[in-house]
Coordinates of C-alpha atoms in Angstrom, one line a residue:
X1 CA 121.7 87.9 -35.0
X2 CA 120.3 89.1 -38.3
X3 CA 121.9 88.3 -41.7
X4 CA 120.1 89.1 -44.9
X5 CA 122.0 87.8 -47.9
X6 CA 121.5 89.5 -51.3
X7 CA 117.7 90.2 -51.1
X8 CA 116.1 91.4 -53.9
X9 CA 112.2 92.4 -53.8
X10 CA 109.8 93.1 -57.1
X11 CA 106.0 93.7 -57.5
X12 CA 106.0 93.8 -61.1
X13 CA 108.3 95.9 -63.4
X14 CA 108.8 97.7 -59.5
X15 CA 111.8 96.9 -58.0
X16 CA 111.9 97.8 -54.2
X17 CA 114.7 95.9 -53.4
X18 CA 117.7 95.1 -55.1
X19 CA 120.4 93.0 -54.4
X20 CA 120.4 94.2 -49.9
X21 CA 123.5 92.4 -47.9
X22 CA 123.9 93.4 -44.2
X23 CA 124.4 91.9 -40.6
X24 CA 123.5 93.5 -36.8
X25 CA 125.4 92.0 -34.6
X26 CA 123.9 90.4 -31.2
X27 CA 123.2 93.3 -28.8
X28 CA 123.4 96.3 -31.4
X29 CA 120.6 99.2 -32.2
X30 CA 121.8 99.5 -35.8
X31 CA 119.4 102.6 -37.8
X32 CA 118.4 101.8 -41.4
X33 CA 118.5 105.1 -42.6
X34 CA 116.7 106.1 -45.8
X35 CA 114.4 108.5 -47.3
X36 CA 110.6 107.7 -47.9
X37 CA 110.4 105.0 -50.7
X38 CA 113.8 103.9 -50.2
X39 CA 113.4 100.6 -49.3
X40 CA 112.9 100.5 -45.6
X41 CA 109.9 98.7 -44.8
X42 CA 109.9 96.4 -47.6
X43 CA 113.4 95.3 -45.8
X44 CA 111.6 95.1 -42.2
X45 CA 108.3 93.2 -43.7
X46 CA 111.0 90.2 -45.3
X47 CA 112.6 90.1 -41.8
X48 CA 109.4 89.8 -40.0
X49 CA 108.2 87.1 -41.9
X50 CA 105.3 89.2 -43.4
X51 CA 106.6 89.6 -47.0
X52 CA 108.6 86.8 -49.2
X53 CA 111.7 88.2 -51.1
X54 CA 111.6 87.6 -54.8
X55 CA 115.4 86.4 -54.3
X56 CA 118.0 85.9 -51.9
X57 CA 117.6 85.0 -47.9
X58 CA 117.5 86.6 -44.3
X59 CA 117.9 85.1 -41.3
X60 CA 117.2 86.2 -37.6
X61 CA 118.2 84.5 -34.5
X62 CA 119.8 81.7 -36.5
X63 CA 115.8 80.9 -38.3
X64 CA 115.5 81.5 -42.3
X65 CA 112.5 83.9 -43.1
X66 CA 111.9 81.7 -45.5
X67 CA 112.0 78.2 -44.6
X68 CA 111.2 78.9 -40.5
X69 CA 108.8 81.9 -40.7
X70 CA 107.1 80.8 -37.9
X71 CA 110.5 80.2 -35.7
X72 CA 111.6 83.6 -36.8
X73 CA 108.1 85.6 -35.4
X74 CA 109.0 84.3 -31.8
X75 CA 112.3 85.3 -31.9
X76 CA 111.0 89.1 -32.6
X77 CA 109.9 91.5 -31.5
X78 CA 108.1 93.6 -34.1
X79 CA 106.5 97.5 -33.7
X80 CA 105.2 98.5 -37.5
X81 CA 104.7 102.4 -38.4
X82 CA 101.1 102.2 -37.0
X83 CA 100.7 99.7 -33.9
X84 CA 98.5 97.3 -34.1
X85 CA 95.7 98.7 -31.0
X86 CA 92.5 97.6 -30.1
X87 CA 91.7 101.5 -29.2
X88 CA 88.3 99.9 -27.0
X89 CA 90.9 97.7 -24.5
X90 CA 92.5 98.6 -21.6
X91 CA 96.0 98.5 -21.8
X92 CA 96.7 95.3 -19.4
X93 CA 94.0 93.8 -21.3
X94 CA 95.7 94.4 -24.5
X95 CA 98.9 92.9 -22.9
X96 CA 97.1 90.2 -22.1
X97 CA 96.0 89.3 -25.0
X98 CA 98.9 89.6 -27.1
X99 CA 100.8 87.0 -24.9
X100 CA 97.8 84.5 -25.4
X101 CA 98.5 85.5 -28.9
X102 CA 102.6 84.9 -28.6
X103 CA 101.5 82.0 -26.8
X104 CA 103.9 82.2 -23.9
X105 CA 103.7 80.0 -20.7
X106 CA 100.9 80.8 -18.8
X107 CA 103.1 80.2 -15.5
X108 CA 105.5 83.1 -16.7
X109 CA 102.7 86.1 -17.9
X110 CA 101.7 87.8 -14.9
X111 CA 106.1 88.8 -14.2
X112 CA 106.0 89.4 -18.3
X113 CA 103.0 91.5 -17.7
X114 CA 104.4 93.9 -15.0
X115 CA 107.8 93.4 -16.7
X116 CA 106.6 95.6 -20.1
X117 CA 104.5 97.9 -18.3
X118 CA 107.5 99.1 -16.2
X119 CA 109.9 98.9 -19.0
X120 CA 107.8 101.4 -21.1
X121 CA 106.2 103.6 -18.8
X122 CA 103.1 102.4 -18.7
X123 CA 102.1 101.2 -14.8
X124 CA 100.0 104.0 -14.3
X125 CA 98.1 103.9 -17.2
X126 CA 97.5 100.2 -17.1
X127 CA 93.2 100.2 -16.9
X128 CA 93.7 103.3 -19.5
X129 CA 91.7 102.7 -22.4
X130 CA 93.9 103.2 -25.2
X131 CA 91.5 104.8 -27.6
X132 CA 91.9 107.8 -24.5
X133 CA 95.6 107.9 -24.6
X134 CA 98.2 110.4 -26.2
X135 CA 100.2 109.3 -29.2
X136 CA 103.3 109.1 -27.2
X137 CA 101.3 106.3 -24.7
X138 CA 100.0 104.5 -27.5
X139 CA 103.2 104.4 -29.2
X140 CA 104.4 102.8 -25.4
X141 CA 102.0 100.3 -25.8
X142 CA 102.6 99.4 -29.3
X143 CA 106.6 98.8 -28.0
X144 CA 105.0 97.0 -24.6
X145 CA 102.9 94.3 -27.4
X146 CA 106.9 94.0 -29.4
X147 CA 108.8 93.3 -26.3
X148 CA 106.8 91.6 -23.8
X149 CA 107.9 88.2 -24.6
X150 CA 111.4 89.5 -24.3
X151 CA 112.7 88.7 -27.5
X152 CA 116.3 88.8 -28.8
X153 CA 115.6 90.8 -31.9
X154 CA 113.3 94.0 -31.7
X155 CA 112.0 95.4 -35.3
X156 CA 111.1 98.8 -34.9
X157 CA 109.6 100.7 -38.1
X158 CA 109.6 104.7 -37.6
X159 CA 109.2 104.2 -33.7
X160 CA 108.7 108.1 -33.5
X161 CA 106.7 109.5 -36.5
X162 CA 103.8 112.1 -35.5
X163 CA 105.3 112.1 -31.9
X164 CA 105.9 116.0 -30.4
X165 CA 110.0 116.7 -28.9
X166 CA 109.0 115.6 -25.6
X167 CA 107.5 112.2 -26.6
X168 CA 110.3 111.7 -29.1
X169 CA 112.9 112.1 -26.2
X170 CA 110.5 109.0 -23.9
X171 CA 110.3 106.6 -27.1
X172 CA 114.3 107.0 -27.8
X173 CA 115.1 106.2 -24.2
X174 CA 113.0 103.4 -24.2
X175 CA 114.7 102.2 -27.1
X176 CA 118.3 102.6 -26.1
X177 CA 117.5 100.7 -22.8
X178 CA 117.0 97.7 -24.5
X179 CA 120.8 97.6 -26.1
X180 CA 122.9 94.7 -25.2
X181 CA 119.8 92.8 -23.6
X182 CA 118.6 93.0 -27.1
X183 CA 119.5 93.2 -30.8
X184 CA 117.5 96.2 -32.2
X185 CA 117.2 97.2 -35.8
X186 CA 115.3 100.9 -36.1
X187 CA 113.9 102.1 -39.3
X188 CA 113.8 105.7 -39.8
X189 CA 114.0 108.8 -42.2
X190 CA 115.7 111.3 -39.2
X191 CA 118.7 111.5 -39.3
X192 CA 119.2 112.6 -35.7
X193 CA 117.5 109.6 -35.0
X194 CA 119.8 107.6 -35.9
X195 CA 123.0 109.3 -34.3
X196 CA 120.8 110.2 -30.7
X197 CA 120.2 106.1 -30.5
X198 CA 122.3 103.9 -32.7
X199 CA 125.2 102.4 -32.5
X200 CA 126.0 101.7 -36.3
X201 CA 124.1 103.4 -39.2
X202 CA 123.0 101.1 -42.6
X203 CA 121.6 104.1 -45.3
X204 CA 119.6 102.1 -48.0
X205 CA 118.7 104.4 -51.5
X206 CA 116.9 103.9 -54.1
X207 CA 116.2 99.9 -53.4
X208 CA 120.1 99.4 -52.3
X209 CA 122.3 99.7 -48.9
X210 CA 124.4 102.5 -50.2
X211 CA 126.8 103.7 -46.8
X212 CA 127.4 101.7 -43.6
X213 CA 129.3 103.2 -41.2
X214 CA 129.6 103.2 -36.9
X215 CA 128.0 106.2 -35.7
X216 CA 131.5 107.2 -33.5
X217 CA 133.5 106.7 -36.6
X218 CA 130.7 108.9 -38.4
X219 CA 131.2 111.7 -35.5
X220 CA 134.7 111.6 -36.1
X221 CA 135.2 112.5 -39.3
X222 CA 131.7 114.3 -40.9
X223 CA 128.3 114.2 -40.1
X224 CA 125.4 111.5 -40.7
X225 CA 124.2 114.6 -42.7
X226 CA 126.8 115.2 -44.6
X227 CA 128.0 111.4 -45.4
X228 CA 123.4 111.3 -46.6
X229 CA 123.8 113.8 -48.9
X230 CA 127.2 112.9 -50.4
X231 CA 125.7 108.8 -50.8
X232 CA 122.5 110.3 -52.3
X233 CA 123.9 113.1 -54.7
X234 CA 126.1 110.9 -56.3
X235 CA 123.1 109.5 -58.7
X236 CA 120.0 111.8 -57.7
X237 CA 118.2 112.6 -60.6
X238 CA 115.1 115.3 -60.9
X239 CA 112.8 112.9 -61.1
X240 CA 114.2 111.9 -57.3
X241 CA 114.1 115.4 -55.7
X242 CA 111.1 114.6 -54.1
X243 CA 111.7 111.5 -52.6
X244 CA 114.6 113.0 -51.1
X245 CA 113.5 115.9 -49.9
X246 CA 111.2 113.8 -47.7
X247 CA 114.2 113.1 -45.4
X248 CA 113.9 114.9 -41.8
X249 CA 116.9 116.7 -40.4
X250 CA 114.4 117.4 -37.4
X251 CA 114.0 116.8 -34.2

């Protein structure tokens, strides 16, 4: 459901990307695990059509990101670090207006409306204004806006940054819901993200996919902790130390 095939990504003498094979299955939640500046969100921007790799190719849902952009945004589903609100709407207004945006049938919104608002919580807090709601609602409605048009692939960029325990817990059962309906690629720095929600675990360092491993083969036989640190001390420098010490055991 997504391939990306050898993508390499440069803003001048910067390389942010080098040389990045991998595949999720159809119906996964596979984690791309790295620390801050590793190489994460450049990754999900080339696979949401946002950003053009300097080399190689991606595809998702069968589209190239290159040569079907537009085909590939309608196949996902995309929720960026910081959703993209209108704090001043109400949040069935919102809703609203992002399926005019996605341009679905007009026949079908009203069951996709009161679909995404029960899938993520959010029936009681539909004539909210979301510039009044906690972080944890407005990170519901920012996963309502990627997944109302139901679509197979759902690109979700640190889902639960600044959230407290509780709200974490809500957000990763929302997201392990939509396995096997959907193919899910999360993004994240926590490692117990990754384990608490994924099936399959990609750890990208320094620009490069470094580890892959199935999370049951990882419980098995050491810890997505321990396998991190053995990947990344095998060429961390000084100069790294505080990239990688930006990587959250937490929660």
């Amino acid at each position: 459901m997504i391939k990306a095939s050898h993508l390499t990504k440069t803003y001048g003498p910067l390389t942010a990307l080098s040389d990045v094979s991998f595949e999720v299955q159809t119906g996964e939640i596979v984690g791309f695990l790295g620390a801050n500046g590793a190489g994460k969100t450049t990754t999900m921007r080339i696979l949401t059509g946002f950003y053009q790799p300097t080399s190689g190719q991606a595809w998702v849902a069968g589209h190239s990101v290159t040569e079907n952009p537009a085909d590939v945004k309608r196949n996902i589903g995309y929720l960026p670090e910081t959703p993209p609100l209108y704090p001043e709407m109400t949040v069935e207004g919102y809703l609203r207006f992002v399926l005019e945006l996605k341009k679905t049938a007009k026949a079908d919104r009203p069951e996709l409306l009161e679909w995404a608002l029960e899938k993520c919580g959010l029936k009681n807090r539909r004539n909210s204004i979301i510039g009044n709601l906690s972080k944890g609602y407005r990170q519901r409605v920012g996963l309502a806006q990627a997944v109302i048009h139901k679509p197979p692939v759902i690109i979700l960029d640190e889902p639960t940054v600044g959230l407290d325990p509780v709200q974490i817990i809500e957000i990763r059962n929302l997201i392990r819901e939509f396995s096997g309906g959907h193919t899910v690629l999360l993004s994240t720095h926590i490692l117990s993200e990754v384990t608490a929600v994924c099936q399959r675990a990609i750890i990208v360092h320094r620009g490069r996919i470094a580890h892959e491993q199935t999370i049951k083969d990882l419980s098995a036989k050491k810890s997505l902790e321990e396998v991190f640190l053995e990947v990344i001390s095998k060429d961390v420098s000084f100069e790294d130390e505080s990239r990688t010490s930006k990587l959250s055991v937490a929660h």
